[in-house]
Short mmCIF file of C-alpha atoms and ligand atoms in Angstrom, two decimals:
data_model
loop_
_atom_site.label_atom_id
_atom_site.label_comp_id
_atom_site.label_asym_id
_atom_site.label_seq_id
_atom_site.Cartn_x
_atom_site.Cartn_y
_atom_site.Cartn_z
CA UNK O 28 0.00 0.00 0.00
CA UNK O 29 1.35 3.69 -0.97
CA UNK O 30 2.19 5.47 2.17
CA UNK O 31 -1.10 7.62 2.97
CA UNK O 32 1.18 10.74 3.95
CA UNK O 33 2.32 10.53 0.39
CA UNK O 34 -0.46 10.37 -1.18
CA UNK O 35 -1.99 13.27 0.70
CA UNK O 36 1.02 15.71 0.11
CA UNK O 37 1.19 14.84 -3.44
CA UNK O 38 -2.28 15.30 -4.08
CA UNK O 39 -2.13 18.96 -2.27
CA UNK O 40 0.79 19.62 -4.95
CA UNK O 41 -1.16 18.20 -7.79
CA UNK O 42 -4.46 20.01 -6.86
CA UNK O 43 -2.55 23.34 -5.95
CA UNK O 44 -3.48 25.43 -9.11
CA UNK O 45 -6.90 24.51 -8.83
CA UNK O 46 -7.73 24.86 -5.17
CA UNK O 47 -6.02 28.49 -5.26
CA UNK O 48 -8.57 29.39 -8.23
CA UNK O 49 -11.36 28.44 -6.32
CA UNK O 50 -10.06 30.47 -3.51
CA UNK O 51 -10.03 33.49 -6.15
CA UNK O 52 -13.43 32.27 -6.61
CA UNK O 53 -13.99 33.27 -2.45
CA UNK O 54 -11.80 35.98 -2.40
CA UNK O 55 -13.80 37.77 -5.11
CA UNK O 56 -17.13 38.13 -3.11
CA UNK O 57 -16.80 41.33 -1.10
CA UNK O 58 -18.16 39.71 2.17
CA UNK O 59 -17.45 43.13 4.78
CA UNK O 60 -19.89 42.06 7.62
CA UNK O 61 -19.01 45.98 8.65
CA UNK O 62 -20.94 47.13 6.06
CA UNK O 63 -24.47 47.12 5.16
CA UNK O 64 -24.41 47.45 1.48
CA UNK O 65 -22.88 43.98 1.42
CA UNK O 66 -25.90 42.06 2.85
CA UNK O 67 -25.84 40.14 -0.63
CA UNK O 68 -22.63 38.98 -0.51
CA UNK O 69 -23.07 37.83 2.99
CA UNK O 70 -25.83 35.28 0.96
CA UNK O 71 -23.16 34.74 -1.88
CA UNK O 72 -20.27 33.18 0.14
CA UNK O 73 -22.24 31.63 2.49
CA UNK O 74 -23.70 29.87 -0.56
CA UNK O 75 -20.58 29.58 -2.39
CA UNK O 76 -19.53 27.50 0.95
CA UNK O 77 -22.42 25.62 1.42
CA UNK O 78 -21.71 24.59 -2.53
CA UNK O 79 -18.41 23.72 -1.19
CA UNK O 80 -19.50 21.81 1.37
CA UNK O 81 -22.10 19.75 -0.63
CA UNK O 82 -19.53 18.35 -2.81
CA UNK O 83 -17.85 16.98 -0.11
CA UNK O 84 -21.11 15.25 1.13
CA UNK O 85 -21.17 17.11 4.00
CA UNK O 86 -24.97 18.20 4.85
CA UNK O 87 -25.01 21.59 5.21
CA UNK O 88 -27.17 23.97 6.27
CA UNK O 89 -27.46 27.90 6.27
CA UNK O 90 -29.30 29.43 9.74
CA UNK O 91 -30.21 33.23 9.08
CA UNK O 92 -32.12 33.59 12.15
CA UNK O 93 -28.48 34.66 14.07
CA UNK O 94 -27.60 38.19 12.01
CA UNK O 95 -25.34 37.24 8.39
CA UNK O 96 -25.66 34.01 7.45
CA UNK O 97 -24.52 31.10 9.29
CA UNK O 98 -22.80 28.00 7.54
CA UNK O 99 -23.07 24.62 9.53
CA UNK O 100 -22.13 21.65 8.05
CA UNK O 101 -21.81 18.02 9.73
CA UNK O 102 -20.75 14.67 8.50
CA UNK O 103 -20.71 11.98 11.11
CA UNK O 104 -20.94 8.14 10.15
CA UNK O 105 -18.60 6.63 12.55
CA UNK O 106 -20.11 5.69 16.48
CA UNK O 107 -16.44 4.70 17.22
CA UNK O 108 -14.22 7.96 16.32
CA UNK O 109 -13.67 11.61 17.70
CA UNK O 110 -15.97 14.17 15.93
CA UNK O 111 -13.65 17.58 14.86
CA UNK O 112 -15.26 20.71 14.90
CA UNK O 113 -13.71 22.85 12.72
CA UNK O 114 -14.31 26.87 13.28
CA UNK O 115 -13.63 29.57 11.08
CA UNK O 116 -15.36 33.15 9.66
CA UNK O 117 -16.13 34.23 6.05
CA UNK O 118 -16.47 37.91 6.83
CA UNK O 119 -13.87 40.57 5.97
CA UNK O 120 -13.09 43.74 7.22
CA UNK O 121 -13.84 46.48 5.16
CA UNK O 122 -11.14 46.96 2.33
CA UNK O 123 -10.23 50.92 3.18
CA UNK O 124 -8.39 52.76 2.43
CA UNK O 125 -8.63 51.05 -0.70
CA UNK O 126 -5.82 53.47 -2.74
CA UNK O 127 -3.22 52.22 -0.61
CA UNK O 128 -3.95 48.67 -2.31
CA UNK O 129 -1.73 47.34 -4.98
CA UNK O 130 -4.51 45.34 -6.87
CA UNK O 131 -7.74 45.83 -5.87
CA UNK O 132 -8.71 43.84 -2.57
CA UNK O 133 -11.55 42.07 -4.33
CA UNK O 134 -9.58 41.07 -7.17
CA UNK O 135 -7.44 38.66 -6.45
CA UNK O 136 -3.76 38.53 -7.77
CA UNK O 137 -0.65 36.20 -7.21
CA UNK O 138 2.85 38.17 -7.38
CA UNK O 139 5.91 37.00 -5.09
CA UNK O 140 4.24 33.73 -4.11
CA UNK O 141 1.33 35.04 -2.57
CA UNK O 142 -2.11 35.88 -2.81
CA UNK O 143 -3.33 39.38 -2.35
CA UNK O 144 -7.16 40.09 -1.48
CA UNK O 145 -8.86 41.27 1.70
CA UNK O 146 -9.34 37.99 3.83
CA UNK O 147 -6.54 35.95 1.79
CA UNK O 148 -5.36 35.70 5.37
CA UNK O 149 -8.03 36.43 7.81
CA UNK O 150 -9.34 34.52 7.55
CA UNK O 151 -11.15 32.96 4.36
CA UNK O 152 -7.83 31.46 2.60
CA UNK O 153 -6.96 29.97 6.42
CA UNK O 154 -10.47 28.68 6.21
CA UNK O 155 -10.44 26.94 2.63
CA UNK O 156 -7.00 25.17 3.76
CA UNK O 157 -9.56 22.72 6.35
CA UNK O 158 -12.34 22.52 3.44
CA UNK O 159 -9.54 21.52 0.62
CA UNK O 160 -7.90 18.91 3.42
CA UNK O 161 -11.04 17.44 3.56
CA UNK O 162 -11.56 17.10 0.09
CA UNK O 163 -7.87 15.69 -0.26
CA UNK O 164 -9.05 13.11 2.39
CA UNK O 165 -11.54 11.83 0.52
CA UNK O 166 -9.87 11.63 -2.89
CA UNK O 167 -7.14 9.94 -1.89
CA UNK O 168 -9.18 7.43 0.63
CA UNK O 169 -12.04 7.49 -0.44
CA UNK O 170 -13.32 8.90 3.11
CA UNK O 171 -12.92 11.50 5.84
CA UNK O 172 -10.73 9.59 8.45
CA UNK O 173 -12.86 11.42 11.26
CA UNK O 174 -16.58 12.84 12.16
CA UNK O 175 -16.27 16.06 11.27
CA UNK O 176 -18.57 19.27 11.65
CA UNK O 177 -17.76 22.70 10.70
CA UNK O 178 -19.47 26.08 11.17
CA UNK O 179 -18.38 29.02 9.53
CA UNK O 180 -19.98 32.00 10.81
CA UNK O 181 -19.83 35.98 8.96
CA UNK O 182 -19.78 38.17 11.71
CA UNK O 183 -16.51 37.62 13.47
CA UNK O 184 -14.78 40.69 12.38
CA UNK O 185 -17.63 42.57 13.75
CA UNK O 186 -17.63 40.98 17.29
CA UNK O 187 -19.67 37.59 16.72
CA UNK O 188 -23.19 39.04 18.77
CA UNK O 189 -25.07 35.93 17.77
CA UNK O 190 -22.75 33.00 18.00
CA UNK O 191 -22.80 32.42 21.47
CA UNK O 192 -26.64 32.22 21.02
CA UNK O 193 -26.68 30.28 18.29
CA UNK O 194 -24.13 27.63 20.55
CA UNK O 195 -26.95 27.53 23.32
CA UNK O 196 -29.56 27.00 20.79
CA UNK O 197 -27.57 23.94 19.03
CA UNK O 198 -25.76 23.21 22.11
CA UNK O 199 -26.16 19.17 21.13
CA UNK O 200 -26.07 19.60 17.62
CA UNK O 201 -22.58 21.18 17.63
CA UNK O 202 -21.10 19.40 20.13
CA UNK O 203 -17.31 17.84 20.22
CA UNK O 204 -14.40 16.62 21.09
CA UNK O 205 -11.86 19.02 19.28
CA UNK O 206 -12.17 21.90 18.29
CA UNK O 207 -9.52 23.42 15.18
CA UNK O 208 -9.28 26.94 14.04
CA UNK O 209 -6.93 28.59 11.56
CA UNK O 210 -6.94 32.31 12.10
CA UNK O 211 -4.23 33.45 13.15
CA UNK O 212 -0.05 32.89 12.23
CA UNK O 213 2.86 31.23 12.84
CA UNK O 214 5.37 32.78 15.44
CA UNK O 215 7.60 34.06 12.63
CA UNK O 216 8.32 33.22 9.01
CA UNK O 217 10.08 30.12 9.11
CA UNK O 218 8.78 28.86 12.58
CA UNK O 219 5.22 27.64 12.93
CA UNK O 220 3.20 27.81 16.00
CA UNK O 221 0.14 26.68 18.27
CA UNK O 222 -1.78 29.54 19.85
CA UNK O 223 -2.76 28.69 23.45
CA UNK O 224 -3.60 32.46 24.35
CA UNK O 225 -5.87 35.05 23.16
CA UNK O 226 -6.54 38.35 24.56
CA UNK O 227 -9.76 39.57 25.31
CA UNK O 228 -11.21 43.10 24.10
CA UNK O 229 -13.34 45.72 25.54
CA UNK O 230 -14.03 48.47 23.08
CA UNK O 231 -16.00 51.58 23.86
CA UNK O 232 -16.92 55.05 22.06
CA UNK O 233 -17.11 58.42 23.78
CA UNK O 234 -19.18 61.36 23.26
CA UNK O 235 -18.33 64.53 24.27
CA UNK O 236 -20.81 66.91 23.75
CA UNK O 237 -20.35 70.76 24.58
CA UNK O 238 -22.77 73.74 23.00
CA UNK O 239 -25.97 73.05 21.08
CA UNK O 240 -24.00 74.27 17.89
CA UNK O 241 -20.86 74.96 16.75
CA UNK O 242 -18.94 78.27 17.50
CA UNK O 243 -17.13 80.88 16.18
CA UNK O 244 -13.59 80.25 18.35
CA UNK O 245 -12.60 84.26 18.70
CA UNK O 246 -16.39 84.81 19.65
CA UNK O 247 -16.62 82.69 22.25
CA UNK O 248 -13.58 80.96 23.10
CA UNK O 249 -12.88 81.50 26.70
CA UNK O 250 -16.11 81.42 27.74
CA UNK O 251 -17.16 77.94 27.16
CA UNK O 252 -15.35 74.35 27.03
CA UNK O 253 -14.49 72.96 24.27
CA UNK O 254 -15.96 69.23 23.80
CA UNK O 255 -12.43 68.19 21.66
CA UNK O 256 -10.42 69.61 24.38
CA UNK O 257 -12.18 68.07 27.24
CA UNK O 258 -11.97 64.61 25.18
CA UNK O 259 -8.50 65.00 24.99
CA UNK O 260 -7.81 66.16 28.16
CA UNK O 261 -9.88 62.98 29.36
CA UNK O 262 -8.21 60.49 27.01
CA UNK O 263 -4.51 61.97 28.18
CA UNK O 264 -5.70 60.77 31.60
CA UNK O 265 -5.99 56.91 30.46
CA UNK O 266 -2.82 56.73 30.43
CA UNK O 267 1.10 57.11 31.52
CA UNK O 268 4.40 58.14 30.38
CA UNK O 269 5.65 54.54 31.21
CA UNK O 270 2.98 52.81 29.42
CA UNK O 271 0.39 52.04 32.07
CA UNK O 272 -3.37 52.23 32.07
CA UNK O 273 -4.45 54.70 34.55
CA UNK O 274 -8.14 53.48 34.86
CA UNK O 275 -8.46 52.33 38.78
CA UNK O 276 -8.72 48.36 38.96
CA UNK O 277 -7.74 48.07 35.40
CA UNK O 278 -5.15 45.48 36.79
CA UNK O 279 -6.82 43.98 39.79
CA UNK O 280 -7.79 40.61 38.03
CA UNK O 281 -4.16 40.88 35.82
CA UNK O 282 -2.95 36.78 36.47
CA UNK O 283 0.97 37.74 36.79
CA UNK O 284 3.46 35.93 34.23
CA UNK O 285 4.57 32.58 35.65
CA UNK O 286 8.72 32.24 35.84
CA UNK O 287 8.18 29.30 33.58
CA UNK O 288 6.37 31.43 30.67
CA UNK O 289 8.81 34.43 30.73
CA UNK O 290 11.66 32.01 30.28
CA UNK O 291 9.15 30.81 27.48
CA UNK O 292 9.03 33.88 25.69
CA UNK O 293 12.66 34.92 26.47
CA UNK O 294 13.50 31.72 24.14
CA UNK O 295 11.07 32.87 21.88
CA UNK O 296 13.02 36.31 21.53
CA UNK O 297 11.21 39.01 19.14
CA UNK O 298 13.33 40.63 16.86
CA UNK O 299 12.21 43.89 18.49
CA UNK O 300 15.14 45.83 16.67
CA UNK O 301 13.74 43.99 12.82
CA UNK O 302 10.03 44.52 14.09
CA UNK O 303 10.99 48.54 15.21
CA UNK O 304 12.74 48.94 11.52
CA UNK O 305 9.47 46.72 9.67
CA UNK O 306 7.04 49.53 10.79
CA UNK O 307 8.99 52.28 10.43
CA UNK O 308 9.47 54.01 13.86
CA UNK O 309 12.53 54.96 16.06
CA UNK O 310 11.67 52.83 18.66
CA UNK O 311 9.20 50.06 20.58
CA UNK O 312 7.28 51.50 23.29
CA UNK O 313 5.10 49.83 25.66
CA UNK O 314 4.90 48.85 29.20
CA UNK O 315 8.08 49.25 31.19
CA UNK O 316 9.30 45.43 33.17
CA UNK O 317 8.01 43.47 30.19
CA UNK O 318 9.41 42.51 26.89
CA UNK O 319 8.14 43.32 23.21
CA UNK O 320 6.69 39.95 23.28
CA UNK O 321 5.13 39.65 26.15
CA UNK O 322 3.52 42.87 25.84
CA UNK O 323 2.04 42.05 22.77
CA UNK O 324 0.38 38.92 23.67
CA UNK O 325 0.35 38.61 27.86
CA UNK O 326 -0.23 41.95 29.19
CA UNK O 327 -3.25 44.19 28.93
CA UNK O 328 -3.53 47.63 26.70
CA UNK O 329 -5.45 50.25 25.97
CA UNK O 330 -5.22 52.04 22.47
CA UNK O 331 -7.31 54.89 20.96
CA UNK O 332 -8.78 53.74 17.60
CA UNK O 333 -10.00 56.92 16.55
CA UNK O 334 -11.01 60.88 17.16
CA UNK O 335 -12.94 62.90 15.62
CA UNK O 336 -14.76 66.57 16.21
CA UNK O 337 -13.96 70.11 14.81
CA UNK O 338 -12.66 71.21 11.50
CA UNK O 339 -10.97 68.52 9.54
CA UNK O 340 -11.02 70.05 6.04
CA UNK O 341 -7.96 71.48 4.04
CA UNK O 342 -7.09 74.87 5.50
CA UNK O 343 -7.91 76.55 9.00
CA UNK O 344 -11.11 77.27 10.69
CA UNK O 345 -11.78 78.94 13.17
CA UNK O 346 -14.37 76.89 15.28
CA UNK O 347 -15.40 75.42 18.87
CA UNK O 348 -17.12 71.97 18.11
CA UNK O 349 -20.45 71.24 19.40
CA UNK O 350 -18.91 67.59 19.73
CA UNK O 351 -16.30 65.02 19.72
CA UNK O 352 -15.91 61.65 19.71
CA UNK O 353 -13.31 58.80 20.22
CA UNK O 354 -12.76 55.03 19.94
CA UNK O 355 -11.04 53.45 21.95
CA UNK O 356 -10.26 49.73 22.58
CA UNK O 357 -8.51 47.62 25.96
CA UNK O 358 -6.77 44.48 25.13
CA UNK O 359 -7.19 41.90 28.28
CA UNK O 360 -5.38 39.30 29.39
CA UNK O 361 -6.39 36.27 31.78
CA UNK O 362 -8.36 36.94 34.46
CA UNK O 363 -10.21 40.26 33.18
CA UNK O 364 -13.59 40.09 32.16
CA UNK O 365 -14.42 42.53 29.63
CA UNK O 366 -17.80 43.12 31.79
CA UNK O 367 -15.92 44.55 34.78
CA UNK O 368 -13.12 46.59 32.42
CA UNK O 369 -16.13 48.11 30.05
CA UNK O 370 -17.54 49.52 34.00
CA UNK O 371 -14.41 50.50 35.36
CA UNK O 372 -13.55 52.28 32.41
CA UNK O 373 -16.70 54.02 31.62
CA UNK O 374 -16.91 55.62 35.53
CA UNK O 375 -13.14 56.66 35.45
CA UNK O 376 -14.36 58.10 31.94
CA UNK O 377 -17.45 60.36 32.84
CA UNK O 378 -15.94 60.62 36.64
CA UNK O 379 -12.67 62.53 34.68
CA UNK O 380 -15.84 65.18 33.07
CA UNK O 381 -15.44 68.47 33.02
CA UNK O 382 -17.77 71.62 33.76
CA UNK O 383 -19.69 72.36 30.76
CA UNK O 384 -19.84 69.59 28.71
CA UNK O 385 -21.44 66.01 28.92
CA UNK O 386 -19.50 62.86 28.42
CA UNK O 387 -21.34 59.68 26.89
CA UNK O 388 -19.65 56.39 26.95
CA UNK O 389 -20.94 53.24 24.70
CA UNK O 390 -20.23 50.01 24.80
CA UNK O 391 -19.53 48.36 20.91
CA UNK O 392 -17.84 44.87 21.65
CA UNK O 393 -16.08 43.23 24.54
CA UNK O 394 -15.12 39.50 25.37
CA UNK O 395 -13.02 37.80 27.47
CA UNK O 396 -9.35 36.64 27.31
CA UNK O 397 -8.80 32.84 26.93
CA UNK O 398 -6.13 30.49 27.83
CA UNK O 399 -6.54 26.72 26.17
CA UNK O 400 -4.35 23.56 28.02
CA UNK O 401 -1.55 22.70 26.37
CA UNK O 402 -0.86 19.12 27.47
CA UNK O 403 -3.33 17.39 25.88
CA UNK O 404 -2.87 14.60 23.86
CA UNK O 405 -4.73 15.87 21.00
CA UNK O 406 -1.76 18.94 21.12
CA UNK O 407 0.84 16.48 20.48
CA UNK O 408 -0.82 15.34 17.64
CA UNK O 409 -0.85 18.69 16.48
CA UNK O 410 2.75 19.28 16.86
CA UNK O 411 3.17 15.93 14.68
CA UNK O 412 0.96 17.18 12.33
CA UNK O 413 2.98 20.67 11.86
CA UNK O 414 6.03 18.79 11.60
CA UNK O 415 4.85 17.30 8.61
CA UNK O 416 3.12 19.97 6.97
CA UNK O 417 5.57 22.54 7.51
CA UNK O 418 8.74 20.81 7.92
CA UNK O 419 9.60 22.52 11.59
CA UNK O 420 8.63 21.69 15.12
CA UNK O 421 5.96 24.22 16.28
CA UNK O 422 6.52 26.65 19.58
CA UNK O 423 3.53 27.19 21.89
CA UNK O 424 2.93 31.22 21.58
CA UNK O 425 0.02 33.60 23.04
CA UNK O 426 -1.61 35.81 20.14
CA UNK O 427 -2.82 39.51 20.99
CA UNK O 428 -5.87 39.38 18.61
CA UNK O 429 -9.11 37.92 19.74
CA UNK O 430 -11.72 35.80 18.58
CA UNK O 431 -14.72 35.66 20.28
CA UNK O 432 -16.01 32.34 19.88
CA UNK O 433 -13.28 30.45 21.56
CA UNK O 434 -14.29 31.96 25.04
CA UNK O 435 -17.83 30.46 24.19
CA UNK O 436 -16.11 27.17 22.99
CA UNK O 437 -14.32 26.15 26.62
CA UNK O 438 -16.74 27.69 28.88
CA UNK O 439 -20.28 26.62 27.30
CA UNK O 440 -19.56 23.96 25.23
CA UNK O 441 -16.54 22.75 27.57
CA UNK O 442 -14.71 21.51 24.93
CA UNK O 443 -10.80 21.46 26.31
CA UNK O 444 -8.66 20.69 22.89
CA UNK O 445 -8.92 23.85 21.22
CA UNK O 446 -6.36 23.68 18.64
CA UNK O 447 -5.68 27.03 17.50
CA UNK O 448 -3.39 26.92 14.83
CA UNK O 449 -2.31 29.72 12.39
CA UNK O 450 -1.24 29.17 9.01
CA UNK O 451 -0.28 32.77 7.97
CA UNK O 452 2.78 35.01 8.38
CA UNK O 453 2.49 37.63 11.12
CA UNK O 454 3.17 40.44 8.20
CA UNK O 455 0.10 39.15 5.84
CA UNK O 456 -1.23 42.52 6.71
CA UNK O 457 -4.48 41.35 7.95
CA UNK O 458 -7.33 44.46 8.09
CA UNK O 459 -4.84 46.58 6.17
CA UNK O 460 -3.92 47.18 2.79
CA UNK O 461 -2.59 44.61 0.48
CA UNK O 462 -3.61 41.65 2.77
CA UNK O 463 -1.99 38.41 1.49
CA UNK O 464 -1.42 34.89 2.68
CA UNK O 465 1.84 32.77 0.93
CA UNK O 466 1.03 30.33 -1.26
CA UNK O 467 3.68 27.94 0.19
CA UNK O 468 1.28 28.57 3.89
CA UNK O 469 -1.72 27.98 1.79
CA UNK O 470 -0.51 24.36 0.80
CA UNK O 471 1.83 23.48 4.42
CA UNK O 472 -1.81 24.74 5.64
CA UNK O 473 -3.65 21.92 3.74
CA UNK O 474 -1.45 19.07 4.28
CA UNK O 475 -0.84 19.92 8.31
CA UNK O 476 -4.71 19.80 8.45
CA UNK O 477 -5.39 16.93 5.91
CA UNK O 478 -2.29 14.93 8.42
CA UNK O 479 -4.11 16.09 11.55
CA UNK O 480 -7.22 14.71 10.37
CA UNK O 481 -6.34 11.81 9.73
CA UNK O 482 -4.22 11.19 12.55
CA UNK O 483 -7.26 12.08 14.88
CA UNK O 484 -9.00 9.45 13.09
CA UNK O 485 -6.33 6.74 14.71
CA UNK O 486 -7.47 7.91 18.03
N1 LIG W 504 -8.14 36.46 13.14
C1 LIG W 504 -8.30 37.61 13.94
C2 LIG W 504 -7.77 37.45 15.35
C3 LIG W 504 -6.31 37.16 15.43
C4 LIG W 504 -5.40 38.01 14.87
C5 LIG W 504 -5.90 36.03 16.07
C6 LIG W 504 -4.06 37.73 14.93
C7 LIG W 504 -4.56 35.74 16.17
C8 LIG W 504 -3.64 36.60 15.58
C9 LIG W 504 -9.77 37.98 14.00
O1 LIG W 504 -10.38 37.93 12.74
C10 LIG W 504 -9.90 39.39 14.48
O2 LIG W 504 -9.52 40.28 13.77
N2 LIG W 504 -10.48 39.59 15.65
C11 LIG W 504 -10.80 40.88 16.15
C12 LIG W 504 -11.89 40.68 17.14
C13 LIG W 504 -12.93 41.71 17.22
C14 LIG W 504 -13.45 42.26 15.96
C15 LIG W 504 -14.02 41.31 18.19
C16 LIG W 504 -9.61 41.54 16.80
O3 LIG W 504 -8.76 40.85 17.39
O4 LIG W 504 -9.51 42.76 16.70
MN1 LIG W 505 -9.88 36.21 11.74
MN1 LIG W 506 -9.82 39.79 11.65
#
């Protein structure tokens, strides 16, 4: 009998062309769950997946009672072997600003051995690598080597606010005993990883709001506060000079680093001086005690995502806005709950107001950090798996992104082998412009999972 590792990697390199045209095919539908005007194409991948799905002989269904369109597909013969749920998002974040792209985002092109779209990366080619494994599976033996369910949802980028409902709904339906996801990278080029940390995310908007309309500045300036200055002067407060959040028992849940991690990440050692020259700034900044790395993916921040108010035209004018506005987003880190941060940082917020204007603070997604165990058997598969598909051993990192579902995953579905495992490159670029995903990714992506699969199956 021909090896079966064989035959799946050569089949990946046979197929190759053709599985990266169909992923033009994805690539091309403009699915930005952000935006309303792209309702239809929410419809058009989801069908375009459940097409997918359906030639696999995987039943698949579409629910559209939990916002954009959600893809859940399940193919379970065997009594006697592990059933796989495999997660993942067709949704996109919106393509802006879109002359800063290359090619256009929804029109895929290859150059320098990768593919360039919006979501090449994030995450619809990570995605396609578990649907084209499973199609390898079955062409070369005639059968998936596991039960195997998938649900893809379109509303990730935008905070998933129906999943978790949708998981208490089909609590039975979707249950498991691993769970995979590819959305997310390796640790570095040429060294693949397995995510066992996510941070969590607490994002709020401000409104400042000052006089009923706005003012001419020499007319009344002095005499009333400015809404833009007060939200500055507010937002300057957030923070310190040495990189700390201000907000009071913003830390108070903060589990501290473990010896045994730092030396982990120490290893690990971030090129801070290539990462400082790869975006262009004179130097790293972030909290002071902890490393580039482990600020990035262990310890808790708060950023400002946006600011608005006042006069932003070509020129000067002259004016006191009648209001301003800010976004602002807190990374968190086992133990925080996003609950208690989105509190304690909206009464620091209005309790920092100033006389004369009115500060309104919003809520527009939060969930919790998430920490998956590592010594599970299933994980050492995994590492096997990678091995094969990518040629390297796989280190055990912490990511600084978020996705919501996984929180939902181990607490109400209480599945404990999460195997979160990236295929891309930490520069594809993901929610900026000229997002790509390498081609050589796409296919060590395919074979790891096609491997994994059917290695689970022998358990
Ligand atoms: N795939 C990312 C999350 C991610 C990024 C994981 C990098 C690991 C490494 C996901 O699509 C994403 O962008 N999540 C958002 C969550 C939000 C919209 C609720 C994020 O992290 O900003
Ligand atoms: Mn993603
Ligand atoms: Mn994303």
């Amino acid at each position: 009998m021909v090896d079966m590792e064989e035959m799946i990697s050569s089949a990946v390199d046979r197929n190759l062309y053709r599985f990266l045209e169909e992923l033009c095919d994805f690539l091309r539908i403009p699915s930005v769950s952000a935006r309303s005007e792209h309702r239809e194409d929410m419809v058009r991948a989801s069908s375009w997946l459940r097409d997918q799905l359906g030639r696999l002989n995987i039943e698949t269904q579409i629910y559209t009672d939990y916002g954009h369109p959600l893809v859940y597909g399940s193919y379970c013969p065997y009594a006697d072997k592990p059933t796989i749920l495999i997660y993942g998002h067709y949704d996109v974040q919106p393509e802006d600003p879109v002359e800063l792209w290359e090619t256009p985002p929804f029109d895929p092109s290859i150059r320098d051995g990768s593919i360039y779209a919006r979501g090449a990366t994030d995450d619809k080619g990570q995605l396609f690598t578990w649907i084209k494994a499973l199609e390898v599976l079955r062409a070369t033996s005639g059968r998936i080597p596991v039960n195997v369910k998938i649900l893809i949802e379109g509303e990730e980028e935008i905070g998933s606010p129906n999943l978790h409902r949708f998981l208490v709904d089909y609590k039975k339906r979707v249950s498991a005993n691993v769970i995979v996801i590819s959305d997310g990278s390796k640790y570095s080029r040429d060294t693949p990883a397995i995510t066992y940390g996510l941070r969590g995310l607490s994002y709020l908007e401000i409104e400042v709001i000052g006089p009923q309309r706005d003012l001419h500045s020499g007319v009344y300036g002095g005499i009333v506060k400015n809404p833009l200055n007060a939200l500055v002067e507010i937002l300057a407060k957030l923070t310190d000079e040495k990189g700390q959040i201000t907000i009071p028992g913003f830390y108070e849940d903060v589990v501290p680093l473990e010896p045994w991690e730092r030396e982990e990440m120490e290893k690990l050692a971030l090129k801070e001086d290539e990462v400082r020259d790869q975006l262009g700034v004179d130097s790293l900044f972030g909290e002071e005690g902890f490393s580039a790395l482990e600020r990035k993916t262990a310890r808790p921040t708060l950023d400002i995502n946006g600011i608005w108010g006042g006069y932003q035209g070509e020129g000067a004018k002259t004016v006191i806005p009648s209001k301003a506005g800010a976004k602002l987003s807190m990374r968190l880190v086992p133990n925080q709950s996003h609950q208690k941060i989105d509190r304690l940082a909206s009464d620091f917020i209005k309790s920092l107001t100033p006389p004369g204007v009115k500060v309104y603070v919003k809520q527009l997604h939060g969930t919790d950090p998430v920490i998956v165990p590592r010594n599970l058997k299933e994980m050492e598969i995994a590492i096997k798996a990678i091995k094969k598909g990518f040629g390297k051993e796989p280190v055990f990192i912490r990511e600084g992104g978020s996705i919501p579902v996984v929180v939902s995953f181990s607490r109400l579905l209480n599945i404990q082998p999460i195997l979160l495992l990236g295929w891309g490159n930490p520069d594809d670029g993901p929610h900026g412009p000229n997002e790509h995903f390498s081609i050589e990714n796409f296919k060590g992506g395919i074979k790891t999972a096609a491997f994994l699969l059917e290695e689970l199956g022998k358990s």
